[in-house]
């Protein structure tokens, strides 16, 4: 195996809520930006259908091509605009613009011109410019001719809206609303009357939306008001009406397709639908989970979707019923629990939504489930002190989960609660077993289970700033009336009233190391006797961990003063120490390697070493420019086969780490294309059908057909007749049973219909025929196609059409030629 | 989407005795009837036949009591000296008793004079019993012998001299007419077979045996002596099944409940303990005024009779349950009302639409759901809630505080409403489990209502009571701190002792010198 150099790669978990999501014309797909990629989700099944990758920096805007609704424009910070065919996931064209692009707008009636938000030389000044996309057949096209439209716009695309089929542009910034009429090339500026007033200082503009039919602009404000502006053609005669329900800022606004109602959302996590622009007629969809950041409406008008601050997209039906949730990795303000791996699912576990623990699949880049730890109604209000989930730990190969939540109102008032959850095989989830109020008098600094396999009784140790560490054991409290197993405190230890900062069990569970500020104490886990102490007087201990496997006689510790120490437990002496400002110290549970990430002024460096020797096996400089906050080793499903010493540490597990700006990164040797093959090449059966279990089975069947088709590209394919097209079967399936003749009569008819007739054998005449019609339409994109017509067409699609979707472009052309050929000769066969 | 999450009510462990089925069952007796006897009550025995009279042996008399009578319905007093162990025959017709002078007497229940007198023991006979065939009597005496008597011709049939000390208790098998066990002060329990002239089984109890009991099946034997109650498996040749040490003085009497599910033991420590016969755990315990000598349960556990050393007989009758039934007979909607629409079977073309089950919310939750905070607080300050479930009130106050609206909810109350709040605070402020939440609430109340103080004498009075409470609490805390300081000093002296002791150990083991010198003291304190 060729060993490539190890690179740091971003691995999923990027923001889905960075920009508004976009619906496809038929509402079947939702597109959203996700870091450098664009993800295509099915709106019905929540499944990720495609990942469009090609941009080299964060994608900052996506818009459907108004001239061909099977194509999608996207712009990125890398200065390019790309045109995609989202059904096949193909990049069609790249337009190179140059400067960093922050947003992309295409009014419905614009001819070839696209509006972009770019950054001028000064850092915080943004311009709206238009660019004409040249017609060219080549893949990469230069489009550097920018014509200036508006200056001093807000960088957020929420603050710019195109109204009434592109007649005017409404842009808001601070306290100003500017309306630019494209034809007249005139700008009208409006300010709120009482901006000078201190009381109204909060009514900054936050977002803007334009009515699709009428001349009406809706603007959202910091103080929670929505203003509907009319008559803005005139600087003097303009009017506005106010809608007020939100008590906090309005995050986004959107008009429905017909313009009859306005949708708004904000911190309250409530989607408000204002009917007919009046304050009285409103509908609510409450408890959406977290702050609504974006709202988008499907062009067909049947679906809405809201992007939330917890990296979630909720698909909402027109009648305000949430129908699907697309959930990415939730990034809370701070990851206080650290990164953990659930031993059962191998999922990455960290705190997500407020009060929840999220289980995130690294392979699938999606959230598996959320465990509600705090179990309280989440009240979203500014300045409210929330109960926070601060610590969590798994024990006994995922059978037990311990969580600590705290709420600190001020120095003296601290609410602490520790919960212990057990995995229930029946419900396949964690069930609350024990709730301990105030386990310690002060904040809990560390939490660890005794994970040794030979220990029958699980042991949990908590260390706290109150100077104690407590040992909790599972006690059987059952009597003849009930079965009750709960956790009780078994032992309380302290050392000279120093604050306990870290705790850690050795691999075999026989020793417990607890650090008290500068001192490390070693306790026997059988008798809870203090065995020995280590003190380096080199600053407070920051991390503590035992070596594994062959290095189990070593204890590693890092201090505040940037010293990494290794003690030998047999000789009770210091083995070696090194000057390294370690931020993350993480032992690999499956090998004896330890990863340390150090922090310097330039960036973070990674060191991999064995505790037995002070020589690092592998060094990667500058893994990240920012501070690395957490790291974890995730076991690999298939062990790697690296032979060189420097790469061996990647064999059993993979190291993931989280930086301060919450980027989840890992190390990989594969090229990005290999690494990021679309999770599954599923073009689901949903092309023409609503997904049912049956359609999934059918879809598999079809895929098999596809592969066969690809293998034998010539026409000698024997294909089963398509059941849907046989009238006998159709009749059989759709006639009510009570009017059908007897089964014996039907039997021969049915069997006959399933036999391969000569016509179907010769060539896939039927499928070809329909498919070509289909393809012809989708290809002739320049012709204006009514949407409803298209919808009808899709209903008529049959199995064969799907086959054709997989064909390459050249084959398509062949087929098109084929269409023009007279094939009446077929009948003769 | 997730629905409204109700407020979690902090639960506190219930202090005191846990309420179980057993405590309910065994507490369901009326207050005891006390009957004064002439001397220590050494034996109580229930007639196995209705009307379930019972014979009480005390001093030189045997009294027969009816079920609810407080006066004896019959007395046998023709004993020259102390009588012992008056026992009914299975048919309830005959009664046998031993006595201090070594004579065993047999009485007819209706007669007065003894029917038979079995003379042969040289010393006091403490235990007598009828065998299962009703025609023989077993007796054990202080002359170390056990004798089997024939009733019809009042002859001694067999004598067993296997014991080496006083024989003080015995019991005949209910199934086999030839088997009986006796317990003796020689620390053994012996089983005899009338067909042989020797004991067939002997178990070592370890203490002088005060009482023995055979299970109705005859498979298990219970013996008591000293502080122990031991259960033996007879079918395994007398293997010790379990040894119970739940009393702290000699266990004097044993008894089985009528169902055979519970074993009762009475002791000189004035307690009767109830054990489960499956797990042999104590499930209930009764307290009595003086040391217990005898104990009996009537048919269906209707009555518990306990005899004590000071001659008091305590009789407890079960409460009748007839009253409860009449209460529960309230008109309810018919069964079909509840199953309406639920038994509809799905037809072919029907589409089932399952409506999600509606979650029941408490009233305060409904108020909180729609942000009616003052209303929610009012609801939990209702007297009913405050008295019965103060933890609910505290949890709601905590929840309001978490939502940051506690001050709003407490503000704007009139005299009556604020009195309610203050009453609750006064009642619960000093309870340690509620204190952190309520102190905060009290501060807010004081902050809000300070400007209007002096307008209402009722509220002012409450504030003064609250102030007094806080002052008392401060004093109390100060005293506690003083005590703590004293205890710290005591601990410090202990620590010095132990360090001086354990300092010898490192001296012998020089390699351990890396340890911190004050480590032993620390561990002492912690453990």
PDB file of N, CA, C and O in Angstrom, chain A residues 287-288 322 325 356 372 375-377 379 384-387 407 409 413 415 417 480-482 491-496 530-531 533, chain B residues 1-5 8 10 18 20-22 276 279 283 348 369 371 398-399 401-404 440 514-516 518-519 522-523 526:
ATOM      1  N   UNK A 287     -42.576  25.768  19.249  1.00  0.00           N
ATOM      2  CA  UNK A 287     -41.649  24.727  19.716  1.00  0.00           C
ATOM      3  C   UNK A 287     -40.867  24.089  18.583  1.00  0.00           C
ATOM      4  O   UNK A 287     -40.835  22.886  18.426  1.00  0.00           O
ATOM      5  N   UNK A 288     -40.255  24.927  17.764  1.00  0.00           N
ATOM      6  CA  UNK A 288     -39.438  24.374  16.685  1.00  0.00           C
ATOM      7  C   UNK A 288     -38.035  24.023  17.160  1.00  0.00           C
ATOM      8  O   UNK A 288     -37.219  23.580  16.377  1.00  0.00           O
ATOM      9  N   UNK A 322     -45.038  20.291  10.758  1.00  0.00           N
ATOM     10  CA  UNK A 322     -43.653  19.934  10.444  1.00  0.00           C
ATOM     11  C   UNK A 322     -43.645  18.522   9.870  1.00  0.00           C
ATOM     12  O   UNK A 322     -44.228  17.616  10.446  1.00  0.00           O
ATOM     13  N   UNK A 325     -37.292  16.639   9.270  1.00  0.00           N
ATOM     14  CA  UNK A 325     -36.211  17.387   9.921  1.00  0.00           C
ATOM     15  C   UNK A 325     -34.878  16.894   9.369  1.00  0.00           C
ATOM     16  O   UNK A 325     -34.611  15.697   9.380  1.00  0.00           O
ATOM     17  N   UNK A 356     -29.460  18.837  25.588  1.00  0.00           N
ATOM     18  CA  UNK A 356     -29.486  17.539  24.925  1.00  0.00           C
ATOM     19  C   UNK A 356     -28.065  17.044  24.670  1.00  0.00           C
ATOM     20  O   UNK A 356     -27.139  17.831  24.539  1.00  0.00           O
ATOM     21  N   UNK A 372     -32.516  13.720  25.464  1.00  0.00           N
ATOM     22  CA  UNK A 372     -32.908  14.860  26.290  1.00  0.00           C
ATOM     23  C   UNK A 372     -32.436  14.606  27.712  1.00  0.00           C
ATOM     24  O   UNK A 372     -32.928  13.710  28.388  1.00  0.00           O
ATOM     25  N   UNK A 375     -34.560  17.617  30.314  1.00  0.00           N
ATOM     26  CA  UNK A 375     -35.995  17.333  30.344  1.00  0.00           C
ATOM     27  C   UNK A 375     -36.799  18.476  30.939  1.00  0.00           C
ATOM     28  O   UNK A 375     -37.589  18.286  31.851  1.00  0.00           O
ATOM     29  N   UNK A 376     -36.515  19.641  30.430  1.00  0.00           N
ATOM     30  CA  UNK A 376     -37.314  20.777  30.874  1.00  0.00           C
ATOM     31  C   UNK A 376     -37.668  21.628  29.681  1.00  0.00           C
ATOM     32  O   UNK A 376     -36.960  21.629  28.686  1.00  0.00           O
ATOM     33  N   UNK A 377     -38.756  22.319  29.806  1.00  0.00           N
ATOM     34  CA  UNK A 377     -39.190  23.205  28.740  1.00  0.00           C
ATOM     35  C   UNK A 377     -38.098  24.253  28.520  1.00  0.00           C
ATOM     36  O   UNK A 377     -37.623  24.882  29.453  1.00  0.00           O
ATOM     37  N   UNK A 379     -36.880  27.646  27.511  1.00  0.00           N
ATOM     38  CA  UNK A 379     -37.388  29.000  27.365  1.00  0.00           C
ATOM     39  C   UNK A 379     -36.265  29.815  26.738  1.00  0.00           C
ATOM     40  O   UNK A 379     -35.181  29.947  27.300  1.00  0.00           O
ATOM     41  N   UNK A 384     -31.204  34.981  29.947  1.00  0.00           N
ATOM     42  CA  UNK A 384     -31.698  33.993  30.890  1.00  0.00           C
ATOM     43  C   UNK A 384     -30.594  32.971  31.130  1.00  0.00           C
ATOM     44  O   UNK A 384     -29.952  32.513  30.187  1.00  0.00           O
ATOM     45  N   UNK A 385     -30.388  32.623  32.390  1.00  0.00           N
ATOM     46  CA  UNK A 385     -29.348  31.642  32.687  1.00  0.00           C
ATOM     47  C   UNK A 385     -29.968  30.263  32.547  1.00  0.00           C
ATOM     48  O   UNK A 385     -30.905  29.916  33.256  1.00  0.00           O
ATOM     49  N   UNK A 386     -29.456  29.518  31.606  1.00  0.00           N
ATOM     50  CA  UNK A 386     -30.035  28.210  31.318  1.00  0.00           C
ATOM     51  C   UNK A 386     -29.297  27.141  32.113  1.00  0.00           C
ATOM     52  O   UNK A 386     -28.150  27.317  32.513  1.00  0.00           O
ATOM     53  N   UNK A 387     -29.978  26.030  32.289  1.00  0.00           N
ATOM     54  CA  UNK A 387     -29.301  24.858  32.849  1.00  0.00           C
ATOM     55  C   UNK A 387     -28.431  24.295  31.744  1.00  0.00           C
ATOM     56  O   UNK A 387     -28.895  24.103  30.624  1.00  0.00           O
ATOM     57  N   UNK A 407     -26.436  24.979  36.815  1.00  0.00           N
ATOM     58  CA  UNK A 407     -26.968  26.298  36.534  1.00  0.00           C
ATOM     59  C   UNK A 407     -26.416  27.194  37.610  1.00  0.00           C
ATOM     60  O   UNK A 407     -26.665  26.976  38.801  1.00  0.00           O
ATOM     61  N   UNK A 409     -26.348  30.845  38.914  1.00  0.00           N
ATOM     62  CA  UNK A 409     -26.924  32.178  38.798  1.00  0.00           C
ATOM     63  C   UNK A 409     -25.910  33.219  39.244  1.00  0.00           C
ATOM     64  O   UNK A 409     -25.710  34.221  38.595  1.00  0.00           O
ATOM     65  N   UNK A 413     -24.934  30.812  44.348  1.00  0.00           N
ATOM     66  CA  UNK A 413     -26.049  29.908  44.050  1.00  0.00           C
ATOM     67  C   UNK A 413     -25.692  28.996  42.892  1.00  0.00           C
ATOM     68  O   UNK A 413     -25.560  29.431  41.761  1.00  0.00           O
ATOM     69  N   UNK A 415     -26.766  25.316  41.137  1.00  0.00           N
ATOM     70  CA  UNK A 415     -27.618  24.124  41.099  1.00  0.00           C
ATOM     71  C   UNK A 415     -26.865  23.068  40.326  1.00  0.00           C
ATOM     72  O   UNK A 415     -26.432  23.299  39.213  1.00  0.00           O
ATOM     73  N   UNK A 417     -26.833  18.880  39.234  1.00  0.00           N
ATOM     74  CA  UNK A 417     -27.564  17.629  39.228  1.00  0.00           C
ATOM     75  C   UNK A 417     -26.778  16.610  38.418  1.00  0.00           C
ATOM     76  O   UNK A 417     -26.295  16.927  37.330  1.00  0.00           O
ATOM     77  N   UNK A 480     -38.244  -7.461  48.841  1.00  0.00           N
ATOM     78  CA  UNK A 480     -39.168  -8.457  48.317  1.00  0.00           C
ATOM     79  C   UNK A 480     -40.298  -7.814  47.525  1.00  0.00           C
ATOM     80  O   UNK A 480     -41.026  -8.500  46.836  1.00  0.00           O
ATOM     81  N   UNK A 481     -40.458  -6.529  47.620  1.00  0.00           N
ATOM     82  CA  UNK A 481     -41.569  -5.889  46.927  1.00  0.00           C
ATOM     83  C   UNK A 481     -41.169  -5.359  45.567  1.00  0.00           C
ATOM     84  O   UNK A 481     -41.946  -5.286  44.644  1.00  0.00           O
ATOM     85  N   UNK A 482     -39.934  -4.879  45.427  1.00  0.00           N
ATOM     86  CA  UNK A 482     -39.583  -4.203  44.186  1.00  0.00           C
ATOM     87  C   UNK A 482     -38.120  -4.456  43.854  1.00  0.00           C
ATOM     88  O   UNK A 482     -37.325  -4.810  44.716  1.00  0.00           O
ATOM     89  N   UNK A 491     -17.551   6.455  48.769  1.00  0.00           N
ATOM     90  CA  UNK A 491     -16.347   6.960  49.419  1.00  0.00           C
ATOM     91  C   UNK A 491     -16.142   8.420  49.026  1.00  0.00           C
ATOM     92  O   UNK A 491     -16.426   8.816  47.891  1.00  0.00           O
ATOM     93  N   UNK A 492     -15.686   9.198  49.986  1.00  0.00           N
ATOM     94  CA  UNK A 492     -15.350  10.586  49.701  1.00  0.00           C
ATOM     95  C   UNK A 492     -13.881  10.768  50.044  1.00  0.00           C
ATOM     96  O   UNK A 492     -13.459  10.450  51.154  1.00  0.00           O
ATOM     97  N   UNK A 493     -13.117  11.235  49.106  1.00  0.00           N
ATOM     98  CA  UNK A 493     -11.697  11.428  49.361  1.00  0.00           C
ATOM     99  C   UNK A 493     -11.314  12.883  49.174  1.00  0.00           C
ATOM    100  O   UNK A 493     -11.954  13.617  48.435  1.00  0.00           O
ATOM    101  N   UNK A 494     -10.278  13.304  49.860  1.00  0.00           N
ATOM    102  CA  UNK A 494      -9.800  14.675  49.669  1.00  0.00           C
ATOM    103  C   UNK A 494      -8.303  14.690  49.964  1.00  0.00           C
ATOM    104  O   UNK A 494      -7.750  13.731  50.501  1.00  0.00           O
ATOM    105  N   UNK A 495      -7.677  15.749  49.591  1.00  0.00           N
ATOM    106  CA  UNK A 495      -6.249  15.877  49.864  1.00  0.00           C
ATOM    107  C   UNK A 495      -5.963  17.321  50.248  1.00  0.00           C
ATOM    108  O   UNK A 495      -5.932  18.203  49.386  1.00  0.00           O
ATOM    109  N   UNK A 496      -5.826  17.550  51.527  1.00  0.00           N
ATOM    110  CA  UNK A 496      -5.450  18.863  52.056  1.00  0.00           C
ATOM    111  C   UNK A 496      -6.328  19.993  51.555  1.00  0.00           C
ATOM    112  O   UNK A 496      -5.856  21.093  51.305  1.00  0.00           O
ATOM    113  N   UNK A 530      -4.926   5.729  49.939  1.00  0.00           N
ATOM    114  CA  UNK A 530      -3.990   6.557  49.188  1.00  0.00           C
ATOM    115  C   UNK A 530      -2.678   5.802  49.051  1.00  0.00           C
ATOM    116  O   UNK A 530      -2.073   5.407  50.042  1.00  0.00           O
ATOM    117  N   UNK A 531      -2.265   5.555  47.819  1.00  0.00           N
ATOM    118  CA  UNK A 531      -1.080   4.743  47.598  1.00  0.00           C
ATOM    119  C   UNK A 531       0.172   5.619  47.509  1.00  0.00           C
ATOM    120  O   UNK A 531       1.165   5.358  48.160  1.00  0.00           O
ATOM    121  N   UNK A 533       1.771   9.765  46.041  1.00  0.00           N
ATOM    122  CA  UNK A 533       1.500  11.075  45.464  1.00  0.00           C
ATOM    123  C   UNK A 533       2.688  11.477  44.600  1.00  0.00           C
ATOM    124  O   UNK A 533       3.830  11.111  44.866  1.00  0.00           O
TER     125      UNK A 533
ATOM    126  N   UNK B   1     -42.861  17.384  16.143  1.00  0.00           N
ATOM    127  CA  UNK B   1     -42.149  18.345  17.008  1.00  0.00           C
ATOM    128  C   UNK B   1     -42.388  17.997  18.477  1.00  0.00           C
ATOM    129  O   UNK B   1     -43.386  17.398  18.838  1.00  0.00           O
ATOM    130  N   UNK B   2     -41.456  18.349  19.245  1.00  0.00           N
ATOM    131  CA  UNK B   2     -41.553  18.052  20.666  1.00  0.00           C
ATOM    132  C   UNK B   2     -42.690  18.861  21.279  1.00  0.00           C
ATOM    133  O   UNK B   2     -42.899  20.014  20.907  1.00  0.00           O
ATOM    134  N   UNK B   3     -43.394  18.226  22.155  1.00  0.00           N
ATOM    135  CA  UNK B   3     -44.474  18.923  22.828  1.00  0.00           C
ATOM    136  C   UNK B   3     -43.970  19.679  24.045  1.00  0.00           C
ATOM    137  O   UNK B   3     -42.765  19.781  24.276  1.00  0.00           O
ATOM    138  N   UNK B   4     -44.892  20.189  24.819  1.00  0.00           N
ATOM    139  CA  UNK B   4     -44.526  20.905  26.029  1.00  0.00           C
ATOM    140  C   UNK B   4     -43.987  19.909  27.052  1.00  0.00           C
ATOM    141  O   UNK B   4     -44.561  18.840  27.238  1.00  0.00           O
ATOM    142  N   UNK B   5     -42.894  20.251  27.655  1.00  0.00           N
ATOM    143  CA  UNK B   5     -42.340  19.363  28.676  1.00  0.00           C
ATOM    144  C   UNK B   5     -42.807  19.829  30.042  1.00  0.00           C
ATOM    145  O   UNK B   5     -42.529  20.962  30.425  1.00  0.00           O
ATOM    146  N   UNK B   8     -40.550  19.372  35.966  1.00  0.00           N
ATOM    147  CA  UNK B   8     -40.172  18.187  36.731  1.00  0.00           C
ATOM    148  C   UNK B   8     -40.259  18.521  38.207  1.00  0.00           C
ATOM    149  O   UNK B   8     -39.692  19.507  38.671  1.00  0.00           O
ATOM    150  N   UNK B  10     -39.330  17.881  41.832  1.00  0.00           N
ATOM    151  CA  UNK B  10     -38.257  17.240  42.583  1.00  0.00           C
ATOM    152  C   UNK B  10     -38.872  16.280  43.596  1.00  0.00           C
ATOM    153  O   UNK B  10     -39.737  16.665  44.374  1.00  0.00           O
ATOM    154  N   UNK B  18     -40.994   2.634  55.253  1.00  0.00           N
ATOM    155  CA  UNK B  18     -41.549   2.534  53.909  1.00  0.00           C
ATOM    156  C   UNK B  18     -42.904   1.857  53.986  1.00  0.00           C
ATOM    157  O   UNK B  18     -43.107   0.932  54.763  1.00  0.00           O
ATOM    158  N   UNK B  20     -45.342  -0.609  52.653  1.00  0.00           N
ATOM    159  CA  UNK B  20     -45.402  -1.758  51.760  1.00  0.00           C
ATOM    160  C   UNK B  20     -46.723  -2.460  52.017  1.00  0.00           C
ATOM    161  O   UNK B  20     -47.472  -2.100  52.932  1.00  0.00           O
ATOM    162  N   UNK B  21     -46.973  -3.502  51.265  1.00  0.00           N
ATOM    163  CA  UNK B  21     -48.193  -4.279  51.480  1.00  0.00           C
ATOM    164  C   UNK B  21     -48.210  -4.830  52.887  1.00  0.00           C
ATOM    165  O   UNK B  21     -49.249  -4.892  53.531  1.00  0.00           O
ATOM    166  N   UNK B  22     -47.036  -5.235  53.357  1.00  0.00           N
ATOM    167  CA  UNK B  22     -46.980  -5.844  54.672  1.00  0.00           C
ATOM    168  C   UNK B  22     -47.288  -4.853  55.773  1.00  0.00           C
ATOM    169  O   UNK B  22     -48.034  -5.165  56.694  1.00  0.00           O
ATOM    170  N   UNK B 276     -40.717 -12.717  56.026  1.00  0.00           N
ATOM    171  CA  UNK B 276     -41.263 -13.403  54.863  1.00  0.00           C
ATOM    172  C   UNK B 276     -40.634 -14.786  54.828  1.00  0.00           C
ATOM    173  O   UNK B 276     -39.438 -14.937  55.050  1.00  0.00           O
ATOM    174  N   UNK B 279     -38.008 -15.021  51.554  1.00  0.00           N
ATOM    175  CA  UNK B 279     -36.694 -14.381  51.562  1.00  0.00           C
ATOM    176  C   UNK B 279     -36.086 -14.333  52.955  1.00  0.00           C
ATOM    177  O   UNK B 279     -34.926 -14.023  53.107  1.00  0.00           O
ATOM    178  N   UNK B 283     -40.164  -8.020  57.349  1.00  0.00           N
ATOM    179  CA  UNK B 283     -41.031  -7.150  56.572  1.00  0.00           C
ATOM    180  C   UNK B 283     -41.839  -6.212  57.467  1.00  0.00           C
ATOM    181  O   UNK B 283     -42.350  -5.211  57.002  1.00  0.00           O
ATOM    182  N   UNK B 348     -62.266  -3.139   5.328  1.00  0.00           N
ATOM    183  CA  UNK B 348     -61.289  -3.274   4.253  1.00  0.00           C
ATOM    184  C   UNK B 348     -60.809  -1.914   3.737  1.00  0.00           C
ATOM    185  O   UNK B 348     -59.621  -1.675   3.575  1.00  0.00           O
ATOM    186  N   UNK B 369     -47.576  26.634  30.414  1.00  0.00           N
ATOM    187  CA  UNK B 369     -47.473  26.435  28.971  1.00  0.00           C
ATOM    188  C   UNK B 369     -47.898  27.694  28.240  1.00  0.00           C
ATOM    189  O   UNK B 369     -47.316  28.069  27.234  1.00  0.00           O
ATOM    190  N   UNK B 371     -47.803  30.642  29.620  1.00  0.00           N
ATOM    191  CA  UNK B 371     -47.106  31.763  30.254  1.00  0.00           C
ATOM    192  C   UNK B 371     -47.983  32.559  31.217  1.00  0.00           C
ATOM    193  O   UNK B 371     -47.798  33.747  31.387  1.00  0.00           O
ATOM    194  N   UNK B 398     -39.148  27.318  41.726  1.00  0.00           N
ATOM    195  CA  UNK B 398     -37.842  27.131  41.104  1.00  0.00           C
ATOM    196  C   UNK B 398     -37.934  27.303  39.588  1.00  0.00           C
ATOM    197  O   UNK B 398     -37.078  27.941  38.969  1.00  0.00           O
ATOM    198  N   UNK B 399     -38.973  26.748  39.022  1.00  0.00           N
ATOM    199  CA  UNK B 399     -39.159  26.842  37.573  1.00  0.00           C
ATOM    200  C   UNK B 399     -39.369  28.308  37.166  1.00  0.00           C
ATOM    201  O   UNK B 399     -38.807  28.773  36.175  1.00  0.00           O
ATOM    202  N   UNK B 401     -38.264  30.847  38.686  1.00  0.00           N
ATOM    203  CA  UNK B 401     -36.965  31.498  38.831  1.00  0.00           C
ATOM    204  C   UNK B 401     -36.081  31.183  37.629  1.00  0.00           C
ATOM    205  O   UNK B 401     -35.391  32.052  37.106  1.00  0.00           O
ATOM    206  N   UNK B 402     -36.144  29.939  37.171  1.00  0.00           N
ATOM    207  CA  UNK B 402     -35.352  29.541  36.001  1.00  0.00           C
ATOM    208  C   UNK B 402     -35.803  30.334  34.778  1.00  0.00           C
ATOM    209  O   UNK B 402     -35.008  30.718  33.941  1.00  0.00           O
ATOM    210  N   UNK B 403     -37.105  30.560  34.684  1.00  0.00           N
ATOM    211  CA  UNK B 403     -37.608  31.321  33.553  1.00  0.00           C
ATOM    212  C   UNK B 403     -37.375  32.817  33.722  1.00  0.00           C
ATOM    213  O   UNK B 403     -37.727  33.599  32.842  1.00  0.00           O
ATOM    214  N   UNK B 404     -36.869  33.199  34.895  1.00  0.00           N
ATOM    215  CA  UNK B 404     -36.566  34.608  35.123  1.00  0.00           C
ATOM    216  C   UNK B 404     -37.789  35.465  35.374  1.00  0.00           C
ATOM    217  O   UNK B 404     -37.762  36.675  35.158  1.00  0.00           O
ATOM    218  N   UNK B 440     -34.271  32.643  48.189  1.00  0.00           N
ATOM    219  CA  UNK B 440     -34.278  33.531  47.029  1.00  0.00           C
ATOM    220  C   UNK B 440     -35.655  34.177  46.860  1.00  0.00           C
ATOM    221  O   UNK B 440     -35.780  35.390  46.662  1.00  0.00           O
ATOM    222  N   UNK B 514       8.271   7.991  49.697  1.00  0.00           N
ATOM    223  CA  UNK B 514       7.802   9.030  48.771  1.00  0.00           C
ATOM    224  C   UNK B 514       6.418   9.532  49.142  1.00  0.00           C
ATOM    225  O   UNK B 514       6.002  10.591  48.711  1.00  0.00           O
ATOM    226  N   UNK B 515       5.720   8.747  49.929  1.00  0.00           N
ATOM    227  CA  UNK B 515       4.373   9.150  50.284  1.00  0.00           C
ATOM    228  C   UNK B 515       4.396  10.393  51.168  1.00  0.00           C
ATOM    229  O   UNK B 515       5.358  10.651  51.879  1.00  0.00           O
ATOM    230  N   UNK B 516       3.317  11.085  51.059  1.00  0.00           N
ATOM    231  CA  UNK B 516       3.205  12.278  51.884  1.00  0.00           C
ATOM    232  C   UNK B 516       3.027  11.862  53.339  1.00  0.00           C
ATOM    233  O   UNK B 516       2.304  10.922  53.641  1.00  0.00           O
ATOM    234  N   UNK B 518       1.403  13.105  55.837  1.00  0.00           N
ATOM    235  CA  UNK B 518       0.115  13.238  56.522  1.00  0.00           C
ATOM    236  C   UNK B 518      -0.967  12.424  55.843  1.00  0.00           C
ATOM    237  O   UNK B 518      -2.134  12.615  56.084  1.00  0.00           O
ATOM    238  N   UNK B 519      -0.571  11.545  54.978  1.00  0.00           N
ATOM    239  CA  UNK B 519      -1.557  10.745  54.257  1.00  0.00           C
ATOM    240  C   UNK B 519      -2.397   9.846  55.166  1.00  0.00           C
ATOM    241  O   UNK B 519      -3.613   9.773  54.988  1.00  0.00           O
ATOM    242  N   UNK B 522      -5.354  11.634  56.643  1.00  0.00           N
ATOM    243  CA  UNK B 522      -6.390  11.955  55.674  1.00  0.00           C
ATOM    244  C   UNK B 522      -7.334  10.800  55.441  1.00  0.00           C
ATOM    245  O   UNK B 522      -8.529  10.945  55.459  1.00  0.00           O
ATOM    246  N   UNK B 523      -6.739   9.670  55.242  1.00  0.00           N
ATOM    247  CA  UNK B 523      -7.591   8.522  54.956  1.00  0.00           C
ATOM    248  C   UNK B 523      -8.443   8.196  56.158  1.00  0.00           C
ATOM    249  O   UNK B 523      -9.596   7.818  56.016  1.00  0.00           O
ATOM    250  N   UNK B 526     -11.418  10.389  56.155  1.00  0.00           N
ATOM    251  CA  UNK B 526     -12.379  10.109  55.110  1.00  0.00           C
ATOM    252  C   UNK B 526     -13.145   8.827  55.347  1.00  0.00           C
ATOM    253  O   UNK B 526     -14.320   8.743  55.061  1.00  0.00           O
TER     254      UNK B 526
END
